[in-house]
Short mmCIF file of C-alpha atoms (C1' of nucleotides) in Angstrom, two decimals:
data_model
loop_
_atom_site.label_atom_id
_atom_site.label_comp_id
_atom_site.label_asym_id
_atom_site.label_seq_id
_atom_site.Cartn_x
_atom_site.Cartn_y
_atom_site.Cartn_z
CA MET A 1 9.64 8.81 11.78
CA VAL A 2 8.03 11.71 12.93
CA ILE A 3 4.83 10.28 12.11
CA THR A 4 3.61 6.91 12.76
CA ALA A 5 1.02 5.06 10.99
CA ASN A 6 -1.23 5.59 13.83
CA ASP A 7 -0.88 9.23 13.64
CA LEU A 8 -1.66 9.16 10.06
CA SER A 9 -4.65 7.15 10.35
CA LYS A 10 -5.92 9.67 12.74
CA TRP A 11 -5.74 12.48 10.33
CA GLU A 12 -9.27 11.86 9.55
CA ASN A 13 -10.39 15.22 8.58
CA PHE A 14 -7.46 15.39 6.33
CA PRO A 15 -7.51 18.73 4.73
CA LYS A 16 -8.00 20.27 8.07
CA GLY A 17 -4.81 20.78 9.86
CA LEU A 18 -2.91 21.27 6.68
CA LYS A 19 0.05 23.42 7.46
CA VAL A 20 0.27 26.46 5.33
CA LEU A 21 3.21 28.74 4.98
CA LEU A 22 1.92 32.16 4.16
CA LEU A 23 4.36 34.64 2.79
CA LEU A 24 2.96 38.10 2.53
CA ASN A 25 4.42 41.37 1.61
CA GLY A 26 5.85 43.10 4.51
CA CYS A 27 4.37 46.37 3.75
CA ASP A 28 0.94 46.81 2.53
CA SER A 29 2.25 48.85 -0.20
CA ASP A 30 0.46 46.86 -2.70
CA GLY A 31 -2.59 48.32 -1.45
CA ASP A 32 -4.74 45.41 -1.86
CA GLY A 33 -7.41 45.82 0.51
CA SER A 34 -6.85 42.69 2.36
CA SER A 35 -4.61 42.76 5.29
CA ALA A 36 -2.35 40.01 6.28
CA ALA A 37 -4.58 39.27 9.14
CA GLU A 38 -7.49 38.79 6.87
CA THR A 39 -5.69 36.46 4.60
CA ARG A 40 -4.54 34.50 7.49
CA SER A 41 -7.88 34.26 9.14
CA GLU A 42 -9.31 33.32 5.84
CA LEU A 43 -7.05 30.32 5.80
CA GLU A 44 -7.58 29.55 9.40
CA SER A 45 -11.26 29.54 8.90
CA MET A 46 -10.65 26.59 6.69
CA ASP A 47 -8.93 24.94 9.57
CA TYR A 48 -5.56 25.20 8.04
CA ILE A 49 -2.66 25.87 10.29
CA VAL A 50 -1.03 29.02 9.14
CA THR A 51 2.44 30.32 9.69
CA THR A 52 2.90 33.78 8.36
CA PHE A 53 6.08 35.29 7.08
CA THR A 54 6.75 38.66 5.66
CA ASP A 55 10.30 38.04 4.88
CA GLU A 56 11.06 35.79 2.00
CA THR A 57 14.40 34.79 3.38
CA GLU A 58 12.97 33.83 6.67
CA ALA A 59 10.27 31.87 5.03
CA LEU A 60 12.76 29.98 2.98
CA SER A 61 14.84 29.34 5.95
CA ALA A 62 11.88 27.95 7.77
CA VAL A 63 11.13 25.63 4.93
CA VAL A 64 14.62 24.39 4.87
CA LYS A 65 14.92 23.96 8.56
CA ASN A 66 11.54 22.56 9.24
CA PRO A 67 10.28 21.05 6.09
CA GLU A 68 7.92 18.95 8.04
CA SER A 69 6.17 22.03 9.25
CA PHE A 70 4.56 22.92 5.99
CA HIS A 71 2.47 21.21 3.45
CA ILE A 72 1.88 24.04 1.12
CA ALA A 73 3.02 27.60 0.60
CA ILE A 74 0.94 30.57 -0.37
CA VAL A 75 2.95 33.46 -1.55
CA GLU A 76 1.73 36.89 -2.25
CA VAL A 77 3.23 38.39 -5.31
CA ASN A 78 4.99 41.46 -4.31
CA MET A 79 4.12 43.81 -7.06
CA SER A 80 6.77 46.19 -6.18
CA ALA A 81 9.34 43.51 -6.08
CA GLU A 82 8.20 40.53 -7.99
CA SER A 83 11.51 38.91 -8.03
CA GLU A 84 11.41 38.53 -4.33
CA SER A 85 8.28 36.53 -4.53
CA PHE A 86 9.57 34.52 -7.38
CA LYS A 87 12.74 33.83 -5.61
CA PHE A 88 10.85 32.09 -2.92
CA LEU A 89 8.67 30.34 -5.41
CA GLU A 90 11.56 28.91 -7.27
CA ALA A 91 13.25 27.77 -4.17
CA ALA A 92 10.22 26.27 -2.56
CA LYS A 93 8.29 24.85 -5.44
CA ASP A 94 10.08 21.57 -5.36
CA VAL A 95 9.44 21.02 -1.77
CA LEU A 96 6.02 22.48 -1.36
CA PRO A 97 3.24 23.08 -3.74
CA THR A 98 3.27 26.81 -3.97
CA ILE A 99 0.32 28.99 -4.70
CA MET A 100 0.78 32.58 -5.69
CA ILE A 101 -1.74 35.20 -4.79
CA SER A 102 -2.05 38.74 -5.91
CA THR A 103 -4.45 41.50 -6.59
CA ASP A 104 -2.83 41.79 -9.91
CA HIS A 105 -5.13 40.64 -12.62
CA CYS A 106 -2.52 40.61 -15.25
CA ILE A 107 -2.38 37.42 -17.13
CA THR A 108 1.29 37.78 -17.55
CA THR A 109 1.90 37.77 -13.90
CA THR A 110 -0.20 34.72 -13.58
CA MET A 111 1.66 32.99 -16.31
CA LYS A 112 4.92 33.94 -14.86
CA CYS A 113 4.00 32.40 -11.62
CA ILE A 114 2.79 29.24 -13.17
CA ALA A 115 5.77 29.04 -15.43
CA LEU A 116 8.05 29.38 -12.51
CA GLY A 117 6.47 26.51 -10.78
CA ALA A 118 3.48 27.78 -8.91
CA VAL A 119 0.73 25.25 -8.78
CA GLU A 120 -1.94 27.84 -8.92
CA PHE A 121 -2.49 31.53 -9.04
CA LEU A 122 -5.25 33.00 -6.97
CA GLN A 123 -6.49 36.47 -7.26
CA LYS A 124 -7.03 38.36 -4.12
CA PRO A 125 -9.05 38.86 -2.20
CA LEU A 126 -9.07 35.30 -1.15
CA SER A 127 -12.20 33.58 -0.12
CA PRO A 128 -13.08 30.29 1.37
CA GLU A 129 -14.11 29.18 -2.03
CA LYS A 130 -10.71 29.80 -3.41
CA LEU A 131 -8.91 28.32 -0.50
CA LYS A 132 -10.77 25.31 0.42
CA ASN A 133 -9.35 23.17 -2.26
CA ILE A 134 -5.77 24.02 -2.04
CA TRP A 135 -5.08 20.82 -0.25
CA GLN A 136 -5.49 19.09 -3.55
CA HIS A 137 -2.21 20.50 -4.63
CA VAL A 138 -0.68 18.90 -1.63
CA VAL A 139 -2.09 15.55 -2.42
CA HIS A 140 -1.15 15.91 -5.99
CA LYS A 141 2.37 16.71 -5.18
CA ALA A 142 2.57 13.96 -2.68
CA PHE A 143 1.54 11.49 -5.30
CA ASN A 144 3.17 12.87 -8.32
CA ASP A 145 6.58 13.73 -7.23
CA GLY A 146 8.93 10.89 -7.29
CA GLY A 147 8.28 8.68 -4.43
CA SER A 148 11.40 9.22 -2.56
CA ASN A 149 11.55 12.81 -3.43
CA VAL A 150 8.45 13.69 -1.72
CA SER A 151 9.26 16.11 0.92
CA ILE A 152 9.03 15.04 4.42
CA SER A 153 5.86 16.85 5.16
CA LEU A 154 4.17 15.43 2.16
CA LYS A 155 4.88 11.87 2.93
CA PRO A 156 2.48 11.76 5.75
CA VAL A 157 -0.08 13.29 3.52
CA LYS A 158 0.44 10.64 1.01
CA GLU A 159 0.21 7.92 3.50
CA SER A 160 -2.79 9.44 5.01
CA VAL A 161 -4.54 9.66 1.72
CA VAL A 162 -3.65 6.17 0.90
CA SER A 163 -5.03 5.10 4.13
CA MET A 164 -8.19 7.06 3.67
CA LEU A 165 -8.79 5.58 0.35
CA HIS A 166 -7.80 2.22 1.45
CA LEU A 167 -5.31 2.08 -1.22
CA GLU A 168 -2.77 -0.45 -1.16
CA THR A 169 0.00 1.10 -2.98
CA ASP A 170 3.33 1.04 -1.58
CA MET A 171 3.76 4.67 -1.76
CA THR A 172 6.25 4.60 -4.33
CA ILE A 173 4.40 5.79 -7.13
CA GLU A 174 6.61 7.52 -9.36
CA GLU A 175 4.81 8.67 -12.21
CA LYS A 176 5.01 12.14 -12.78
CA ASP A 177 2.65 13.26 -15.24
CA PRO A 178 1.40 16.50 -14.27
CA ALA A 179 -1.31 16.48 -16.63
CA PRO A 180 -4.05 14.85 -14.84
CA SER A 181 -4.21 16.77 -11.81
CA THR A 182 -3.75 20.12 -13.11
CA PRO A 183 -6.85 20.26 -15.05
CA GLN A 184 -8.64 18.74 -12.33
CA LEU A 185 -7.62 21.30 -9.96
CA LYS A 186 -9.10 23.86 -12.05
CA GLN A 187 -12.39 22.47 -11.64
CA ASP A 188 -12.10 21.43 -8.24
CA SER A 189 -14.46 23.84 -7.04
CA ARG A 190 -16.96 21.76 -8.64
CA LEU A 191 -15.74 18.64 -7.11
CA LEU A 192 -15.47 19.81 -3.70
CA ASP A 193 -18.42 21.86 -3.70
CA GLY A 194 -20.31 18.82 -3.99
CA ASP A 195 -18.56 17.53 -1.10
CA CYS A 196 -17.56 14.44 -2.58
CA GLN A 197 -16.15 12.77 0.25
CA GLU A 198 -18.08 9.77 -0.19
CA ASN A 199 -16.74 8.97 -3.38
CA ILE A 200 -13.30 9.32 -3.13
CA ASN A 201 -11.75 6.79 -5.00
CA PHE A 202 -8.78 6.83 -6.80
CA SER A 203 -7.42 5.69 -9.83
CA MET A 204 -5.04 3.43 -8.33
CA GLU A 205 -7.61 1.61 -6.65
CA ASN A 206 -9.46 1.05 -9.73
CA VAL A 207 -6.51 0.00 -11.42
CA ASN A 208 -6.02 -2.45 -8.95
CA SER A 209 -8.88 -4.42 -9.35
CA SER A 210 -10.56 -4.32 -12.30
CA THR A 211 -13.79 -4.54 -10.94
CA GLU A 212 -15.76 -7.48 -11.38
CA LYS A 213 -18.98 -8.46 -10.47
CA ASP A 214 -17.56 -11.41 -8.95
CA ASN A 215 -15.69 -9.55 -6.53
CA MET A 216 -18.39 -7.31 -5.86
CA GLU A 217 -20.17 -9.54 -3.74
CA ASP A 218 -17.65 -9.52 -1.15
CA HIS A 219 -16.50 -6.18 -1.80
CA GLN A 220 -19.31 -4.67 -0.34
CA ASP A 221 -18.40 -5.62 3.00
CA ILE A 222 -15.27 -4.05 2.78
CA GLY A 223 -15.89 -1.01 1.61
CA GLU A 224 -17.40 0.84 -0.74
CA SER A 225 -14.59 1.70 -2.58
CA LYS A 226 -15.65 1.57 -5.96
CA SER A 227 -16.83 4.43 -7.73
CA VAL A 228 -15.51 7.30 -9.19
CA ASP A 229 -12.16 8.27 -9.18
CA THR A 230 -11.37 11.67 -9.60
CA THR A 231 -8.61 11.28 -11.88
CA ASN A 232 -9.44 8.63 -14.15
CA ARG A 233 -12.92 8.27 -14.02
CA LYS A 234 -15.02 5.67 -15.45
CA LEU A 235 -15.15 2.21 -14.56
CA ASP A 236 -17.28 1.62 -11.92
CA ASP A 237 -20.33 0.05 -11.59
CA ASP A 238 -20.77 -3.40 -12.10
CA LYS A 239 -21.69 -3.82 -15.46
CA VAL A 240 -19.55 -1.55 -17.11
CA VAL A 241 -16.73 -3.06 -18.48
CA VAL A 242 -13.93 -1.50 -17.24
CA LYS A 243 -11.13 -2.94 -18.80
CA GLU A 244 -10.75 -1.48 -21.96
CA GLU A 245 -9.70 1.80 -21.73
CA ARG A 246 -7.01 1.72 -19.44
CA GLU A 247 -4.92 3.34 -21.76
CA ASP A 248 -4.21 6.18 -19.86
CA SER A 249 -4.69 4.39 -16.97
CA GLU A 250 -1.93 4.54 -15.16
CA LYS A 251 0.71 2.69 -14.26
CA GLU A 252 0.89 -0.65 -15.25
CA GLU A 253 2.64 -1.85 -12.57
CA GLU A 254 4.53 -4.70 -12.13
CA GLY A 255 7.83 -4.41 -11.29
CA GLU A 256 10.40 -6.64 -12.07
CA THR A 257 9.57 -9.66 -13.85
CA GLY A 258 6.46 -8.77 -15.07
CA ASP A 259 5.22 -11.06 -17.38
CA LEU A 260 1.94 -11.50 -16.27
CA ILE A 261 0.65 -10.03 -19.18
CA SER A 262 0.26 -12.90 -21.10
CA GLU A 263 -3.09 -13.29 -22.14
CA LYS A 264 -4.77 -10.78 -24.02
CA THR A 265 -7.89 -12.41 -24.25
CA ASP A 266 -10.63 -10.21 -24.30
CA SER A 267 -10.15 -6.73 -24.41
CA VAL A 268 -7.70 -4.75 -25.99
CA ASP A 269 -4.27 -5.65 -25.68
CA ILE A 270 -2.01 -3.65 -24.00
CA HIS A 271 -1.15 -1.07 -26.27
CA LYS A 272 1.88 0.28 -25.02
CA LYS A 273 0.86 3.69 -25.40
CA GLU A 274 1.38 5.17 -28.60
CA ASP A 275 4.00 7.38 -27.54
CA GLY A 276 6.29 4.76 -28.40
CA THR A 277 8.13 5.02 -25.31
CA LYS A 278 8.72 1.81 -23.87
CA PRO A 279 6.04 0.00 -22.26
CA ILE A 280 6.85 1.44 -19.20
CA ASN A 281 6.31 -0.20 -16.16
CA LYS A 282 7.23 1.79 -13.59
CA SER A 283 8.18 -0.52 -11.18
CA SER A 284 7.04 0.57 -8.20
CA GLY A 285 3.91 1.43 -7.39
CA ILE A 286 0.81 0.04 -7.70
CA LYS A 287 0.78 -3.30 -8.55
CA ASN A 288 -2.37 -4.50 -9.52
CA VAL A 289 -3.44 -7.47 -10.79
CA SER A 290 -1.84 -8.22 -13.83
CA GLY A 291 -1.98 -5.38 -15.99
CA ASN A 292 -4.01 -7.00 -18.50
CA LYS A 293 -7.49 -6.62 -18.35
CA THR A 294 -8.38 -10.05 -18.26
CA SER A 295 -7.28 -11.12 -15.07
CA ARG A 296 -9.99 -9.93 -13.13
CA LYS A 297 -10.19 -12.17 -10.32
CA LYS A 298 -6.78 -13.02 -9.40
CA VAL A 299 -5.20 -11.13 -6.72
CA ASP A 300 -1.69 -10.20 -7.13
CA TRP A 301 -0.21 -10.87 -3.78
CA THR A 302 2.49 -8.40 -3.99
CA PRO A 303 4.91 -7.99 -1.23
CA GLU A 304 3.08 -4.98 -0.06
CA LEU A 305 -0.17 -6.74 -0.01
CA HIS A 306 1.27 -9.72 1.68
CA LYS A 307 2.83 -7.46 4.19
CA LYS A 308 -0.53 -6.10 5.04
CA PHE A 309 -1.83 -9.53 5.31
CA VAL A 310 0.89 -10.52 7.66
CA GLN A 311 0.43 -7.47 9.73
CA ALA A 312 -3.18 -8.26 10.07
CA VAL A 313 -2.44 -11.76 11.10
CA GLU A 314 0.04 -10.56 13.59
CA GLN A 315 -2.35 -8.14 15.01
CA LEU A 316 -5.04 -10.64 15.39
CA GLY A 317 -2.84 -13.31 16.62
CA VAL A 318 -2.66 -16.49 14.84
CA ASP A 319 -5.48 -17.95 16.64
CA GLN A 320 -7.87 -15.28 15.84
CA ALA A 321 -6.73 -14.63 12.41
CA ILE A 322 -9.68 -15.50 10.35
CA PRO A 323 -10.41 -14.30 6.89
CA SER A 324 -13.04 -11.82 7.77
CA ARG A 325 -11.00 -10.18 10.45
CA ILE A 326 -7.92 -10.12 8.37
CA LEU A 327 -9.82 -8.61 5.62
CA GLU A 328 -11.00 -5.84 7.83
CA LEU A 329 -7.60 -5.05 9.06
CA MET A 330 -6.08 -5.08 5.70
CA LYS A 331 -8.42 -2.50 4.46
CA VAL A 332 -7.86 -3.30 0.94
CA GLY A 333 -11.09 -2.79 -0.72
CA THR A 334 -10.31 -4.89 -3.63
CA LEU A 335 -9.86 -8.02 -1.70
CA THR A 336 -12.59 -10.39 -0.88
CA ARG A 337 -12.87 -12.64 2.01
CA HIS A 338 -12.26 -15.48 -0.27
CA ASN A 339 -9.07 -14.03 -1.48
CA VAL A 340 -7.90 -13.72 2.01
CA ALA A 341 -9.10 -17.12 2.97
CA SER A 342 -7.25 -18.57 0.12
CA HIS A 343 -4.12 -16.77 1.00
CA LEU A 344 -4.53 -17.67 4.59
CA GLN A 345 -4.88 -21.23 3.66
CA LYS A 346 -1.69 -21.13 1.81
CA PHE A 347 -0.08 -19.25 4.57
CA ARG A 348 -1.03 -21.76 7.13
CA GLN A 349 -0.16 -24.65 5.05
CA HIS A 350 3.16 -23.22 4.62
CA ARG A 351 3.80 -22.86 8.19
CA LYS A 352 2.62 -26.26 8.78
CA ASN A 353 5.15 -27.63 6.53
CA ILE A 354 7.83 -25.86 8.20
CA LEU A 355 7.15 -25.85 11.82
CA PRO A 356 6.84 -29.45 12.40
CA LYS A 357 10.38 -29.90 11.75
CA ASP A 358 11.32 -27.52 14.34
CA ASP A 359 9.45 -29.22 16.93
CA HIS A 360 10.79 -32.46 16.36
CA ASN A 361 13.90 -31.43 17.59
CA HIS A 362 16.75 -32.01 15.73
CA ARG A 363 15.94 -35.05 14.08
CA TRP A 364 14.44 -33.34 11.25
CA ILE A 365 16.95 -30.91 10.86
CA GLN A 366 18.77 -31.58 7.99
CA SER A 367 21.87 -30.10 7.68
CA ARG A 368 23.29 -28.15 5.12
CA GLU A 369 22.84 -28.22 1.62
CA ASN A 370 21.85 -31.00 -0.31
CA HIS A 371 20.09 -32.69 2.27
CA ARG A 372 16.65 -31.73 1.61
CA PRO A 373 14.23 -34.46 1.79
CA SER A 374 12.96 -34.99 -1.50
CA GLN A 375 9.51 -34.81 -0.37
CA ARG A 376 8.06 -31.46 -0.40
CA ASN A 377 10.41 -28.92 0.47
CA TYR A 378 9.40 -26.92 3.18
CA ASN A 379 9.09 -23.52 2.18
CA GLY A 380 7.52 -23.95 -0.99
CA PHE A 381 7.73 -20.34 -1.21
CA GLN A 382 11.11 -19.34 -0.93
CA GLN A 383 12.57 -22.25 -2.14
CA GLN A 384 15.01 -21.12 -4.48
CA HIS A 385 16.77 -24.18 -4.94
CA ARG A 386 18.97 -23.76 -2.13
CA PRO A 387 18.80 -25.70 0.94
CA VAL A 388 16.63 -23.49 2.65
CA MET A 389 17.01 -23.29 6.19
CA ALA A 390 14.53 -24.88 8.32
CA TYR A 391 13.69 -22.01 10.45
CA PRO A 392 10.13 -21.23 10.91
CA VAL A 393 9.47 -19.13 8.08
CA TRP A 394 5.86 -18.68 8.40
CA GLY A 395 5.76 -19.97 11.78
CA LEU A 396 3.60 -18.47 14.31
CA PRO A 397 3.54 -19.60 17.82
CA GLY A 398 0.11 -20.82 17.88
CA VAL A 399 0.97 -23.80 16.06
CA TYR A 400 3.17 -25.43 18.45
CA PRO A 401 1.86 -28.33 20.24
CA PRO A 402 1.20 -27.73 23.81
CA GLY A 403 4.18 -29.38 25.04
CA ALA A 404 6.52 -28.12 22.55
CA ILE A 405 8.29 -25.01 23.18
CA PRO A 406 7.88 -22.54 20.58
CA PRO A 407 11.05 -21.41 19.28
CA LEU A 408 11.69 -18.34 21.12
CA TRP A 409 9.22 -15.72 21.00
CA PRO A 410 10.84 -12.58 21.56
CA PRO A 411 8.56 -9.86 22.34
CA PRO A 412 7.36 -8.69 19.11
CA LEU A 413 8.22 -5.26 19.80
CA GLN A 414 11.77 -5.72 20.09
CA SER A 415 11.96 -7.18 16.80
CA ILE A 416 10.44 -4.16 15.55
CA GLY A 417 12.94 -2.01 17.02
CA GLN A 418 15.88 -3.17 15.28
CA PRO A 419 16.70 -5.35 12.49
CA PRO A 420 16.83 -8.78 13.67
CA PRO A 421 20.16 -10.23 13.90
CA TRP A 422 20.18 -12.53 11.15
CA HIS A 423 23.41 -13.96 11.90
CA TRP A 424 22.06 -17.27 11.25
CA LYS A 425 20.75 -16.19 8.08
CA PRO A 426 21.89 -18.29 5.31
CA PRO A 427 24.26 -16.94 2.92
CA TYR A 428 21.83 -17.21 0.21
CA PRO A 429 21.00 -14.01 -1.29
CA THR A 430 17.58 -15.08 -1.76
CA VAL A 431 16.62 -14.87 1.66
CA ASN A 432 17.31 -11.34 1.74
CA GLY A 433 17.26 -9.47 4.83
CA ASN A 434 15.50 -6.74 3.13
CA ALA A 435 12.37 -8.42 2.64
CA TRP A 436 12.24 -9.25 6.17
CA GLY A 437 13.23 -5.95 7.06
CA CYS A 438 10.03 -4.64 6.01
CA PRO A 439 8.45 -2.90 8.81
CA VAL A 440 5.90 -5.30 9.47
CA GLY A 441 5.70 -4.49 12.96
CA PRO A 442 6.48 -0.95 13.48
CA PRO A 443 3.52 0.97 12.90
CA VAL A 444 1.34 -1.76 13.78
CA THR A 445 -1.85 -0.09 13.56
CA GLY A 446 -3.45 -1.96 16.21
CA SER A 447 -2.19 -0.72 19.37
CA TYR A 448 -1.38 -4.00 20.65
CA ILE A 449 0.26 -6.96 19.49
CA THR A 450 -0.91 -10.24 20.32
CA PRO A 451 1.16 -12.03 22.70
CA SER A 452 1.54 -14.70 20.40
CA ASN A 453 3.54 -13.13 17.97
CA THR A 454 4.89 -14.35 15.02
CA THR A 455 7.95 -15.47 13.66
CA GLY A 456 9.24 -14.53 10.46
CA GLY A 457 8.37 -15.94 7.23
CA GLY A 458 8.48 -14.96 3.73
CA PHE A 459 6.96 -15.48 0.45
CA GLN A 460 8.76 -15.51 -2.64
CA TYR A 461 6.82 -14.38 -5.53
CA PRO A 462 7.34 -15.37 -8.99
CA ASN A 463 8.46 -12.04 -9.80
CA GLY A 464 11.17 -12.37 -7.38
CA ALA A 465 9.61 -10.23 -4.86
CA GLU A 466 9.73 -11.50 -1.48
CA THR A 467 7.94 -10.61 1.56
CA GLY A 468 7.83 -11.84 4.93
CA PHE A 469 7.51 -10.96 8.35
CA LYS A 470 10.30 -10.53 10.29
CA ILE A 471 10.31 -11.44 13.57
CA MET A 472 12.62 -12.47 15.74
CA PRO A 473 13.27 -15.95 15.92
CA ALA A 474 16.73 -15.96 15.30
CA SER A 475 17.67 -13.08 17.19
CA GLN A 476 17.47 -14.56 20.45
CA PRO A 477 20.13 -16.04 22.22
CA VAL A 478 20.88 -18.53 19.88
CA SER A 479 21.24 -21.04 22.43
CA VAL A 480 17.91 -22.49 22.67
CA ASN A 481 17.00 -23.75 19.50
CA THR A 482 19.73 -23.38 17.38
CA SER A 483 18.87 -26.69 16.41
CA LEU A 484 16.01 -25.40 14.62
CA PHE A 485 18.01 -23.99 11.98
CA SER A 486 19.49 -26.11 9.53
CA PHE A 487 22.77 -24.72 9.97
"C1'" DT B 1 -22.77 -18.36 8.21
"C1'" DA B 2 -18.21 -18.43 8.40
"C1'" DC B 3 -14.21 -21.50 8.84
"C1'" DG B 4 -10.73 -24.68 7.50
"C1'" DC B 5 -9.14 -27.88 4.51
"C1'" DA B 6 -8.48 -30.61 0.52
"C1'" DA B 7 -9.46 -31.40 -4.20
"C1'" DT B 8 -9.84 -29.42 -8.37
"C1'" DA B 9 -10.29 -25.77 -11.85
"C1'" DT B 10 -8.24 -21.85 -14.18
"C1'" DA C 1 2.85 -22.24 -10.32
"C1'" DA C 2 -0.10 -19.58 -7.92
"C1'" DT C 3 -4.80 -18.60 -7.13
"C1'" DA C 4 -9.54 -19.26 -7.20
"C1'" DT C 5 -13.40 -22.39 -6.63
"C1'" DT C 6 -15.86 -25.87 -4.87
"C1'" DG C 7 -17.40 -29.24 -1.77
"C1'" DC C 8 -17.73 -30.96 2.70
"C1'" DG C 9 -17.43 -31.40 7.55
"C1'" DT C 10 -17.51 -28.43 11.63
#
DNA sequence: TACGCAATAT
DNA sequence: AATATTGCGT
């Protein structure tokens, strides 16, 4: 929690401010002409925040104690005592991308460093050219180390990057194939030199939506996103087809219950990579529209995506939550206004089905199981056969009729604070607290939260995923409308 | 034009 | 079944 979403989003000039741990040889015995001060200023000139160490033990200690204080380590190979340098490297490499530097031109030394885990070997003297791209290692590590394993300092980087690119991943990408980035790094000079900021785009994004001219139309408003992705290239412009080669393309997403891959209509089918390994789906990450190429237009409203949607709605307030605004807040380049409108429509309809009951006090409340009116069950979404409770799942205050008293509206914030007391939560596993637990509110990007806040609600996706907003309804003193809940 | 909603298509 | 589209009134 050190960092909030807001903070992250503010890291606009991302590479700048990168915290670098610089471990230099204590004595200048190596005789490289560059002094520690020079190296440091070299880094600082790139706007990196440098912390210099001359003692490997101290440096390690610092990393252990304040992992959040460093994003990357640059270690000078101590020619008179290589092992010292390597010791640090080996210990730190898992936590921080570690770059080795030396005046030594020997290929063996370089290899040794790389073999031991260094992400790169730079020959001294350093120069802005050599240093300006080191942040890529940070990003790479942030994205390629198992999601949860990402060190604390790298998480914010990851989130920041995601935010910058308007990605919608859930940050749990787990793939770990080193391959892609490494090569890329080598040529980064080329990339960066060109100052490619404008086209940052990332594979995941592309994956996400197979582009489509259809979408394009709306896309534009959102954002530019398309275009090149550094890692996987291709796709892009309208006409090009896109789909086919996804082979390497990453992650096929889909977590549990996948299945979407049904049709293989046009393009290639999903070859499960030749490697024979299973089809792999890493569950986590990016979920894009169905993995198959075909499905271009459908949006996969994953929990993450829905969460964003809900957050946007919350931020805007039900009343002002209109497709275009929601779309802006969501910052998901692959979505179109129509997609959002459609989802919003469903969202509202859902609430509509549910709320009414609440209002009509009691009479509608059906009690426990079995009683569901045959008609349409409220909560078409999370219906899991069980008697779902009648609490306002998607409910948002706005809907209540003037006279009616909205079922408690606890200040949104508090809900955020702690997990809502779901005492009233039905025993059904389906309605899992987890889903609700998702931090819909916490980092609310917008600084404020509309007074009208929301109440919780959830979607249940075919794949079992469930999302929802939390919110407090229940938490309150149960007194007031207990009646709202079916039991 | 953008919304919201309902009907309908995929 | 869940979305996307479409059409229509606002």
